[in-house]
Short mmCIF file of C-alpha atoms and ligand atoms in Angstrom, two decimals:
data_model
loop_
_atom_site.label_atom_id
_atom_site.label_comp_id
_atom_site.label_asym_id
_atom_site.label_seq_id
_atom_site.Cartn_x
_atom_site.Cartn_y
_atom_site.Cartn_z
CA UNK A 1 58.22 45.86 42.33
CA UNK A 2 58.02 49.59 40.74
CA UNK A 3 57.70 52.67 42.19
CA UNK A 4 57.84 54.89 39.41
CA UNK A 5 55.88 58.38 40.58
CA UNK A 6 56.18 61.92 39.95
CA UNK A 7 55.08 64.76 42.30
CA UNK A 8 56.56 68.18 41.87
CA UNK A 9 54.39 69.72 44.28
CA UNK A 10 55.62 72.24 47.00
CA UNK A 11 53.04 70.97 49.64
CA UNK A 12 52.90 72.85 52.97
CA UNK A 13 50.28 72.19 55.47
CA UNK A 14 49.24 72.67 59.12
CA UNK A 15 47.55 75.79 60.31
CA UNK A 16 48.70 79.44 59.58
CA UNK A 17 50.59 77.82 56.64
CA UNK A 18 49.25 80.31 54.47
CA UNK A 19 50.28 83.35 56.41
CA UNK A 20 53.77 81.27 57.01
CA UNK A 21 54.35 80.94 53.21
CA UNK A 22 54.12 84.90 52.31
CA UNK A 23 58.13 84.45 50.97
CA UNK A 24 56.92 81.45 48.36
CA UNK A 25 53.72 83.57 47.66
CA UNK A 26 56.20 86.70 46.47
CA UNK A 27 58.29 84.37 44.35
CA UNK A 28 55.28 83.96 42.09
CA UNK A 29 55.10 87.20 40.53
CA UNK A 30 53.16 90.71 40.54
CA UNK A 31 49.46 89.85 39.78
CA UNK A 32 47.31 86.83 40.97
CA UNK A 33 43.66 85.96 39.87
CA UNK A 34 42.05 84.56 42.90
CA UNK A 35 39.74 81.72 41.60
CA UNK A 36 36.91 81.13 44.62
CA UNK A 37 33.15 79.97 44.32
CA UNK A 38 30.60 82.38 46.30
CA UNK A 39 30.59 81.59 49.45
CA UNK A 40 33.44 79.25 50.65
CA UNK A 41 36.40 81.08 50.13
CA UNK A 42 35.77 83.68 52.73
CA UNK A 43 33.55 81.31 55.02
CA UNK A 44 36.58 79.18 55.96
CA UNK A 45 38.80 82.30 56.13
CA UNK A 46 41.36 81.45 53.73
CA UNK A 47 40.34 84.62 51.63
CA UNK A 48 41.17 87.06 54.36
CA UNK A 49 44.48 85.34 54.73
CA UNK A 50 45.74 85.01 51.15
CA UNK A 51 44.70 88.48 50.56
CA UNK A 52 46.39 90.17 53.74
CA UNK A 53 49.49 87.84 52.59
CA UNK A 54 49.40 89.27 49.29
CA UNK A 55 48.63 92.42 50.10
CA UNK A 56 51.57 92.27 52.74
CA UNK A 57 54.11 91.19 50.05
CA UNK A 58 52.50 94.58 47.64
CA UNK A 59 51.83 91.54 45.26
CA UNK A 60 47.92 93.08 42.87
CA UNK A 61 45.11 90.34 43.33
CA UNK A 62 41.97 90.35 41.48
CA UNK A 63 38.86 88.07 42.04
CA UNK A 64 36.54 85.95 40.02
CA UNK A 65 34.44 84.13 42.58
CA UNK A 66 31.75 82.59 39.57
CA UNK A 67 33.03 78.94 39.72
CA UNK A 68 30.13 76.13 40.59
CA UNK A 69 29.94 72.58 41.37
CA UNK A 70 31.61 70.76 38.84
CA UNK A 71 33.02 74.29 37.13
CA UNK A 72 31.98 74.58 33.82
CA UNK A 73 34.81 75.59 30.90
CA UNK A 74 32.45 78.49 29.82
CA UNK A 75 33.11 79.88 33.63
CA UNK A 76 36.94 79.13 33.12
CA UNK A 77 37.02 81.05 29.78
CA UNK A 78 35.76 84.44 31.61
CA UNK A 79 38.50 83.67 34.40
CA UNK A 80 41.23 83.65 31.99
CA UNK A 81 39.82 86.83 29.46
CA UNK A 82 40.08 88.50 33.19
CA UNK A 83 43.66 87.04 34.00
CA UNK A 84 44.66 87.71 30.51
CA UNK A 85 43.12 91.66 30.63
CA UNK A 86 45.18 92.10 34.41
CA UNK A 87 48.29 90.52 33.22
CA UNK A 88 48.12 87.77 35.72
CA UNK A 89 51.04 86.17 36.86
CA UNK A 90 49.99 82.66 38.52
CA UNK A 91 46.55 81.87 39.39
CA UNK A 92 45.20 80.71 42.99
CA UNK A 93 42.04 78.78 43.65
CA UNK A 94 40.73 79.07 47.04
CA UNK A 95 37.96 75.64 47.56
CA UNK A 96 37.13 72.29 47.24
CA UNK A 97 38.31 70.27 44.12
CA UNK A 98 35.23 72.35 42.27
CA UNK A 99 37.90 75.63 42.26
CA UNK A 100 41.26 73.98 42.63
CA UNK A 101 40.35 72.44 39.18
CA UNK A 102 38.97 75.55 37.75
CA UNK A 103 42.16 77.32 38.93
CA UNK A 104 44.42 74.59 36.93
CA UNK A 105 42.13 74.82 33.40
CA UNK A 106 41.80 78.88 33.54
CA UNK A 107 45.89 78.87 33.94
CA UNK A 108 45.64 77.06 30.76
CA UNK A 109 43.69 78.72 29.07
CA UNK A 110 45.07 82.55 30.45
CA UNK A 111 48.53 81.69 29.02
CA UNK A 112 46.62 80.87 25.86
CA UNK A 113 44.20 83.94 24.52
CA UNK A 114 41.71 82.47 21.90
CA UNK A 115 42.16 78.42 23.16
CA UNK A 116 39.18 76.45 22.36
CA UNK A 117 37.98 73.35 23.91
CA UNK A 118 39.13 71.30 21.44
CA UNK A 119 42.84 72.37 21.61
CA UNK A 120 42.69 72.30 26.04
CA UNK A 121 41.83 68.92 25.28
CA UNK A 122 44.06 67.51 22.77
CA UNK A 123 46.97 69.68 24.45
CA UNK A 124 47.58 71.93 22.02
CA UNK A 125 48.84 74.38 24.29
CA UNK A 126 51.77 77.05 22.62
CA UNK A 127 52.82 78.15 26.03
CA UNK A 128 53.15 76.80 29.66
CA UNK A 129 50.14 77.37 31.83
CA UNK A 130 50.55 80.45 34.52
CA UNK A 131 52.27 79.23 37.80
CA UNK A 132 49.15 77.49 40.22
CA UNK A 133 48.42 77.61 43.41
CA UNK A 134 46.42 75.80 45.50
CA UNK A 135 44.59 76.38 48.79
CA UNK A 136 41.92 73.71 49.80
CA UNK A 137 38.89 74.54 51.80
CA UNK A 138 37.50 70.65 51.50
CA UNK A 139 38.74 67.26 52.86
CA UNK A 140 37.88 64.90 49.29
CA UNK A 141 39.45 65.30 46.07
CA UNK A 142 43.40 65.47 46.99
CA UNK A 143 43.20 68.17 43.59
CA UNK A 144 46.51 69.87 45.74
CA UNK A 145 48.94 67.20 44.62
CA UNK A 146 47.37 65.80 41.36
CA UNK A 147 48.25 66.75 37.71
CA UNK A 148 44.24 66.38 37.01
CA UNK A 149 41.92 69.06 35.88
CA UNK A 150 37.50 67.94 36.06
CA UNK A 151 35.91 70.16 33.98
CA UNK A 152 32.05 70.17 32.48
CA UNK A 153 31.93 71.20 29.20
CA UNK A 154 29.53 72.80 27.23
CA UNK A 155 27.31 69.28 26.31
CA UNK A 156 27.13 68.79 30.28
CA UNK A 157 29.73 66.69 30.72
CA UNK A 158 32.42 66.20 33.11
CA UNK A 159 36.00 65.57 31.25
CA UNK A 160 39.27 65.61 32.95
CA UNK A 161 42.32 66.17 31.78
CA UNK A 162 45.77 65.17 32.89
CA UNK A 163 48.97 66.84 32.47
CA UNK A 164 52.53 67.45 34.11
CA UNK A 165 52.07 71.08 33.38
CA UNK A 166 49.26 71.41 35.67
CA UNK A 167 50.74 70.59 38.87
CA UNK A 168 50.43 73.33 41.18
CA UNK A 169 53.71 74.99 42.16
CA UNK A 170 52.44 75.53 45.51
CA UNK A 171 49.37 74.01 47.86
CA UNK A 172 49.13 75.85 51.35
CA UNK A 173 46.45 73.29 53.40
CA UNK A 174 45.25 74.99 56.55
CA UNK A 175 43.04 71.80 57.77
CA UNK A 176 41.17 75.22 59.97
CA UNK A 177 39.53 75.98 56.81
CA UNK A 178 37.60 72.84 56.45
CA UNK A 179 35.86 73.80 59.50
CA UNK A 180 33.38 75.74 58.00
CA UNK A 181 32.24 72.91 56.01
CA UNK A 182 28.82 72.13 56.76
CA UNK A 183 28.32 68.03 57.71
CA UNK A 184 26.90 66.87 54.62
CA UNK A 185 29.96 68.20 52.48
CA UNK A 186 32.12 66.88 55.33
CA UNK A 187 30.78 63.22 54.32
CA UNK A 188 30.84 63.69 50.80
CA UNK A 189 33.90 64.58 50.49
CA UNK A 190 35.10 62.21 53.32
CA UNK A 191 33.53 59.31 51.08
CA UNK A 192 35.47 60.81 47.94
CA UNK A 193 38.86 59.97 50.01
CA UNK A 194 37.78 56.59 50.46
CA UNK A 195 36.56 56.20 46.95
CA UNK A 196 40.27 57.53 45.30
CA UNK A 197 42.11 54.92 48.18
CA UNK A 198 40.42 52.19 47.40
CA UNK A 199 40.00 52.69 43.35
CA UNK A 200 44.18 53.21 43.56
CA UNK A 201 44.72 50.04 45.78
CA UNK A 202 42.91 48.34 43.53
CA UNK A 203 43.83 49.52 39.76
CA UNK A 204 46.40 47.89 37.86
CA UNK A 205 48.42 51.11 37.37
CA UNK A 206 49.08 50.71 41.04
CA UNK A 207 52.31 49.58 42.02
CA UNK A 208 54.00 49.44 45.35
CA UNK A 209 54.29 53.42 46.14
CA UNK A 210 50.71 54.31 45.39
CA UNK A 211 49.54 51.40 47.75
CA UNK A 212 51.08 52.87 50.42
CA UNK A 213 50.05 56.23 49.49
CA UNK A 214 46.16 54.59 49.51
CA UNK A 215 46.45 52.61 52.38
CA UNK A 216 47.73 55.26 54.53
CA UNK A 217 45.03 57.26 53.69
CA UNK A 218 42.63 54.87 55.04
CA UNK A 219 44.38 53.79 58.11
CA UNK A 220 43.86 57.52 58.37
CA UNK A 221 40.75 57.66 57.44
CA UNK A 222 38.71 55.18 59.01
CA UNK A 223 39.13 55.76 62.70
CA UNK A 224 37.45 59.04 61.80
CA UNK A 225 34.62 57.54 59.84
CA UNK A 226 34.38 55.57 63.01
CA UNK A 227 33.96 58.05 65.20
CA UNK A 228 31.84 60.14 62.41
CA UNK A 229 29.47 56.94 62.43
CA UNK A 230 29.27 56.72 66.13
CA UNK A 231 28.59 60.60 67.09
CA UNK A 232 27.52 62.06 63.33
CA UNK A 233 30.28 64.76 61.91
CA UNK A 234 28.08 68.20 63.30
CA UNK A 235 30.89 68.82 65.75
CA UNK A 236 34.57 67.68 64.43
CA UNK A 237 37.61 69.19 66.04
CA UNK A 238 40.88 70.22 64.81
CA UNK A 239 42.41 67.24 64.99
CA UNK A 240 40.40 65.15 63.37
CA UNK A 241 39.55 67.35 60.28
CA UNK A 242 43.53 67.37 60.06
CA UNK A 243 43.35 63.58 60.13
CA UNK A 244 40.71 63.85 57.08
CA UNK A 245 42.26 66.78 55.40
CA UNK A 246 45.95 64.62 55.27
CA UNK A 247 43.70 61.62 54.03
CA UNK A 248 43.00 63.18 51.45
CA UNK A 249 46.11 64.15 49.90
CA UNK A 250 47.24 60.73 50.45
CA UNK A 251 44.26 59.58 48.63
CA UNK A 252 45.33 62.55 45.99
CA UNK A 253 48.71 61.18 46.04
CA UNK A 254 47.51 57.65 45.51
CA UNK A 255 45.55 58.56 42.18
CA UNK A 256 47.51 60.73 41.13
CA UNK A 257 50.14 57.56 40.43
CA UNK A 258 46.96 55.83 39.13
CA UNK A 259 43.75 57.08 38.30
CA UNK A 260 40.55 56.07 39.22
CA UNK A 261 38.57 53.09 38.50
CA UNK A 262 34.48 52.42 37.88
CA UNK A 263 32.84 53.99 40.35
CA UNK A 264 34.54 57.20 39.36
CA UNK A 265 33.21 56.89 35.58
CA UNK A 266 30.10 55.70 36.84
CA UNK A 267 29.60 58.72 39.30
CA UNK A 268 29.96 60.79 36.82
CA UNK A 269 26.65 59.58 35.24
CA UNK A 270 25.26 60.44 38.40
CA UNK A 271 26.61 63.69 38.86
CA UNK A 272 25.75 64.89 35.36
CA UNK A 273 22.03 63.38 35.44
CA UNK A 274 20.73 63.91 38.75
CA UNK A 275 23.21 66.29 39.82
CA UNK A 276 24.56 64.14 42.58
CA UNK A 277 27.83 65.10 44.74
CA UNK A 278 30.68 63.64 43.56
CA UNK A 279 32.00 62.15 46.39
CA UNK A 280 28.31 61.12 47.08
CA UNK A 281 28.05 59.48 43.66
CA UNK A 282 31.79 57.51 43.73
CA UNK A 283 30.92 56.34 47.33
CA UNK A 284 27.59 54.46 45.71
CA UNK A 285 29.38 52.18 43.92
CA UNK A 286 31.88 51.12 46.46
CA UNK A 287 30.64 47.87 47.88
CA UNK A 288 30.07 46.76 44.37
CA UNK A 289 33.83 47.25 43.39
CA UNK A 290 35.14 45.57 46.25
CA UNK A 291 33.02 43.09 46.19
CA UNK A 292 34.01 43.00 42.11
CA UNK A 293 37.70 42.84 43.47
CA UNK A 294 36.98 40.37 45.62
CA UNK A 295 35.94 37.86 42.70
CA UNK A 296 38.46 38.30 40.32
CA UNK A 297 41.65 39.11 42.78
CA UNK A 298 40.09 37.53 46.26
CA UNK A 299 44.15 37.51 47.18
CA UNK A 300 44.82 41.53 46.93
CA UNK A 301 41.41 42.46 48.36
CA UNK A 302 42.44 40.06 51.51
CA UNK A 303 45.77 42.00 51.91
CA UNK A 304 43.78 45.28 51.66
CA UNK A 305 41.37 44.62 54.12
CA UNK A 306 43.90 43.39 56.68
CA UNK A 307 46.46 45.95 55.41
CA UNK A 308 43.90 49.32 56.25
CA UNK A 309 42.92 46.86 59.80
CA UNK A 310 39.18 46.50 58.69
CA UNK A 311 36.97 43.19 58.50
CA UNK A 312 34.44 43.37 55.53
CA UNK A 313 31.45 43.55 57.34
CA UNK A 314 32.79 46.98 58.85
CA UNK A 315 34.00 48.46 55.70
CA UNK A 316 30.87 47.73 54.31
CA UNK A 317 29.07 49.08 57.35
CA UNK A 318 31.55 52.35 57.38
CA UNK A 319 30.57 52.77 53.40
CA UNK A 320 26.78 52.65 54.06
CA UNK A 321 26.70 54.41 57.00
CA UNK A 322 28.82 57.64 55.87
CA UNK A 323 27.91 58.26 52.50
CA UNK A 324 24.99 60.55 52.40
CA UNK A 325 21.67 60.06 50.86
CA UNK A 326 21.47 59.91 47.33
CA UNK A 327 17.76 59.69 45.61
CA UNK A 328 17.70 59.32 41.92
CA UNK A 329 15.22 57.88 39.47
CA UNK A 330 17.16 55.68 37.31
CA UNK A 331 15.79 54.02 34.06
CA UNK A 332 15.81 51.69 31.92
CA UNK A 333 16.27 53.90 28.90
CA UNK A 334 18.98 55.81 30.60
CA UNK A 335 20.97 52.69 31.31
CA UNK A 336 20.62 51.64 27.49
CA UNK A 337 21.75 55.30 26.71
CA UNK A 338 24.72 55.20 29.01
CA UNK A 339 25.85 52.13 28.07
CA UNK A 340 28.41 53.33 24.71
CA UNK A 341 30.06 55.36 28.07
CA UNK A 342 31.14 52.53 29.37
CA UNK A 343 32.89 51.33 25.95
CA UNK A 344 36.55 51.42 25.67
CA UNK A 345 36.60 53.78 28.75
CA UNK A 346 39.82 53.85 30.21
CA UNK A 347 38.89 54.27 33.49
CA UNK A 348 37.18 50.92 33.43
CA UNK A 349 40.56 49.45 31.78
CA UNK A 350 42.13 50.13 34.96
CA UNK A 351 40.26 47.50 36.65
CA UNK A 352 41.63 44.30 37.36
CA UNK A 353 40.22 41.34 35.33
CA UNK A 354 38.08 42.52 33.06
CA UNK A 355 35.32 45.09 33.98
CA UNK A 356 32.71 44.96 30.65
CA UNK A 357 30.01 47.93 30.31
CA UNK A 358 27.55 44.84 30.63
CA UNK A 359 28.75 44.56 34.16
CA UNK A 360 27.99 48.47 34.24
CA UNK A 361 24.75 48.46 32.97
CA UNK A 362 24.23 45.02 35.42
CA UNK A 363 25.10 47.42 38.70
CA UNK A 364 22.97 50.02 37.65
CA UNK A 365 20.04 47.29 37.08
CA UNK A 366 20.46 45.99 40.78
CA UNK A 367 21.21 49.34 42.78
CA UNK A 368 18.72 51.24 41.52
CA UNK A 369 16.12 49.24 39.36
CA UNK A 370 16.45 46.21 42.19
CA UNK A 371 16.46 43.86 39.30
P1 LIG B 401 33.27 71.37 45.72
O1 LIG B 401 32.39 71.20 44.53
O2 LIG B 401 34.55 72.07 45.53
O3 LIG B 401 32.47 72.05 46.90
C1 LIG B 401 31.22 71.53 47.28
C2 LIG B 401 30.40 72.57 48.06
O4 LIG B 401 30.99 72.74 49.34
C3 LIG B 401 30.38 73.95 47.42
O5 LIG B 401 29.10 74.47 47.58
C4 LIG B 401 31.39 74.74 48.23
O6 LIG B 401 31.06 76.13 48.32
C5 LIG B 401 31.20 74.11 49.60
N1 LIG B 401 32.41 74.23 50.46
C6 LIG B 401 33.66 73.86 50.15
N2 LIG B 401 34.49 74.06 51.20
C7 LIG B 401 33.74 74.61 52.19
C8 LIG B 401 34.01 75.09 53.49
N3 LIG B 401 35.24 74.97 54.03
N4 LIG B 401 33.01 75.64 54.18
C9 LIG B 401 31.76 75.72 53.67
N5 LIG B 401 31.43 75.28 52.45
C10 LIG B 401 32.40 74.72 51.71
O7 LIG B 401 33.52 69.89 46.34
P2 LIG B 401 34.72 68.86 46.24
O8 LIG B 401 34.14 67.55 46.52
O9 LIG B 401 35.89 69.32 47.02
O10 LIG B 401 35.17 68.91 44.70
C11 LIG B 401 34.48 68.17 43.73
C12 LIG B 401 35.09 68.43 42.37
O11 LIG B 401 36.45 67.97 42.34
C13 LIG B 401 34.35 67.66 41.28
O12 LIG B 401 34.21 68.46 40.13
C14 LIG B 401 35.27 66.48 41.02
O13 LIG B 401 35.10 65.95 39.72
C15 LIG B 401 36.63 67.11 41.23
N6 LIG B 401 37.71 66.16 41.55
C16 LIG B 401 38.96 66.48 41.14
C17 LIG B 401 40.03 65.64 41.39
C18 LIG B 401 41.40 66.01 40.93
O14 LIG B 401 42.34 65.26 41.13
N7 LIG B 401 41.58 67.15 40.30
C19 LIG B 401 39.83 64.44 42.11
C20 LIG B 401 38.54 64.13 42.51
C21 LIG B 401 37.48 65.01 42.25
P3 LIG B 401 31.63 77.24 47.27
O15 LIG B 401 30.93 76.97 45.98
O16 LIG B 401 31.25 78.52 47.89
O17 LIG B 401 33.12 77.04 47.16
FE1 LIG B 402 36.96 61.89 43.34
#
């Protein structure tokens, strides 16, 4: 039995935590870049508080409010030429995953003048990133507590990259400020949390810490996606978006130990091509990896099932019923171009037995070709 994990996060949560933590938010230095996408930010009114906390402590904040779905690096590198030009201090994204993850690569890349993608990449990084701070407006990725970093690059694709340095020093998660969120980000980020659990419970880097991480998460998780499937998600209270938002930093906690397994790679496709949500596009491929799991380690996905207290047919009920609507034209020629994706991915690696990009290119066939 292991439990070898790492997680240098400060993590404080529960509502007014931001306004609570002005003392931490001093320690952090004289000038923050505020990382935000347009509208979010100041919808779930974590902008107002972070900037009366700042401007409270006399701590200088500046704005860039330009980061997208799936934040592009080209959007990162104008973040940090701003940091860089105000003599930032520590960087804090206010979102979902889309600007936590922005926040991590643009503290990169402002401690760095002149990096290029290929150096981010490969690490080449002469100095420490700015200090990072988190504070989440969604209920999905668990981006708080992980050392992970999604970013599209220029070609239009989403790479990650992992790294100790990129833990944030401080995550402040207010579960009021995933209020705002409109139901059909509610579910696909809801589906996300679900997706990391059950891709950690499953992967072979998972050892006995991260399964309890994952499993907690879900034994949080799915009494609200009961409820959520019963009455829809128009009209969640406090309580239960707390019980989602926690989810998912024990699903963030969970993958963070591991990383994720198929359907993550495989959404990804999705996401690029058709543009997809990514909680949306992991959540597809569920049934087929636990129904994958269930073939080649029938044993562990029995002790999951009765370890998050859910028969099959439910889970698989839950799965289809919450995760939103997701119409893309797949292709034959598409399938045959994905397929060197799926080669020597490591993602896939982390599957138990052995998970082939045949078997890829076979799930694509039957979801969405219905060969
Ligand atoms: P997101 O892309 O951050 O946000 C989705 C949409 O929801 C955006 O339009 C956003 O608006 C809006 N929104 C967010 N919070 C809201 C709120 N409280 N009220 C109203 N609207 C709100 O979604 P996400 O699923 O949280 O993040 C997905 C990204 O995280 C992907 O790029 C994925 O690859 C990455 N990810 C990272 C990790 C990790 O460990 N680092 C793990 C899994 C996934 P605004 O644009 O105005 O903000
Ligand atoms: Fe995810």
């Amino acid at each position: 039995m292991t439990l070898n994990s790492f997680m240098p996060v400060k993590l404080v949560t529960g509502a007014g935590c931001v306004r609570a933590s002005a003392k931490e938010l001093a320690k952090l230095g004289r000038v923050c870049l505020i990382v935000t996408g347009k509208r979010s930010a100041k919808a779930s009114g974590a902008f107002q508080d972070v900037t009366d906390t700042l401007d409270r402590n006399g701590q200088k904040w500046l704005l860039f409010d330009e980061i997208g779905q799936n934040p592009k690096l080209t959007d990162c590198m104008a973040a940090a030429e701003k940091a860089i030009a105000a003599g930032a201090d520590f960087v804090l994204g206010i979102g979902g995953g889309s600007a936590l993850d922005a926040a991590k690569c643009i503290a990169v890349l402002a401690a760095n003048p002149g990096l290029t993608q290929a150096q981010l990449y490969a690490f080449d990084w002469a100095k420490a990133p700015l200090k990072i701070v988190t504070v989440g407006t969604t209920a999905g990725t668990g981006s708080e507590v992980t050392k992970v970093s999604v970013i599209t690059t220029p070609d239009g694709r989403k790479k990650s990259f992992h790294n100790e340095a990129i833990y944030p020093v401080l995550s402040l998660g207010d579960p009021n400020y995933t209020m705002s969120m409109p139901p059909m980000v509610t579910r696909a980020t809801a589906v996300d949390v679900l997706a990391h659990c059950a891709e950690s419970f499953f992967s072979r880097s998972a050892n006995h810490i991260s399964r309890c991480y994952a499993v907690e998460g879900l034994r949080l998780l799915l009494p609200v996606f009961r409820m959520m499937a019963e009455n829809g998600c128009d009209t969640l209270d406090y309580n239960t978006q707390e019980k989602l938002y926690c989810a998912s930093i024990y699903g963030g906690l969970a993958i963070n130990v591991t990383g994720t397994c198929f359907p993550h790679t495989m959404g990804y496709l999705l996401t690029e091509t058709f543009g997809v949500p990514h909680g949306t596009a992991c959540a597809v491929f569920q049934k087929d990896f636990y129904e994958y799991n269930k073939a080649v380690v029938p044993e562990l996905a029995a002790e999951y099932l009765e370890r998050i207290g859910c028969s099959e047919e439910e889970y698989f009920s839950l799965i289809e019923k919450l995760t939103p609507p997701c119409s893309i034209t797949m292709c034959e020629d598409l399938i045959a171009a994905s397929h060197s994706r799926w080669v020597g991915n490591g993602s896939m690696a982390k599957c138990q037995g052995t998970f082939s990009a045949d078997m890829a290119d076979e799930i694509l066939r039957r979801k969405f070709l219905g060969k």
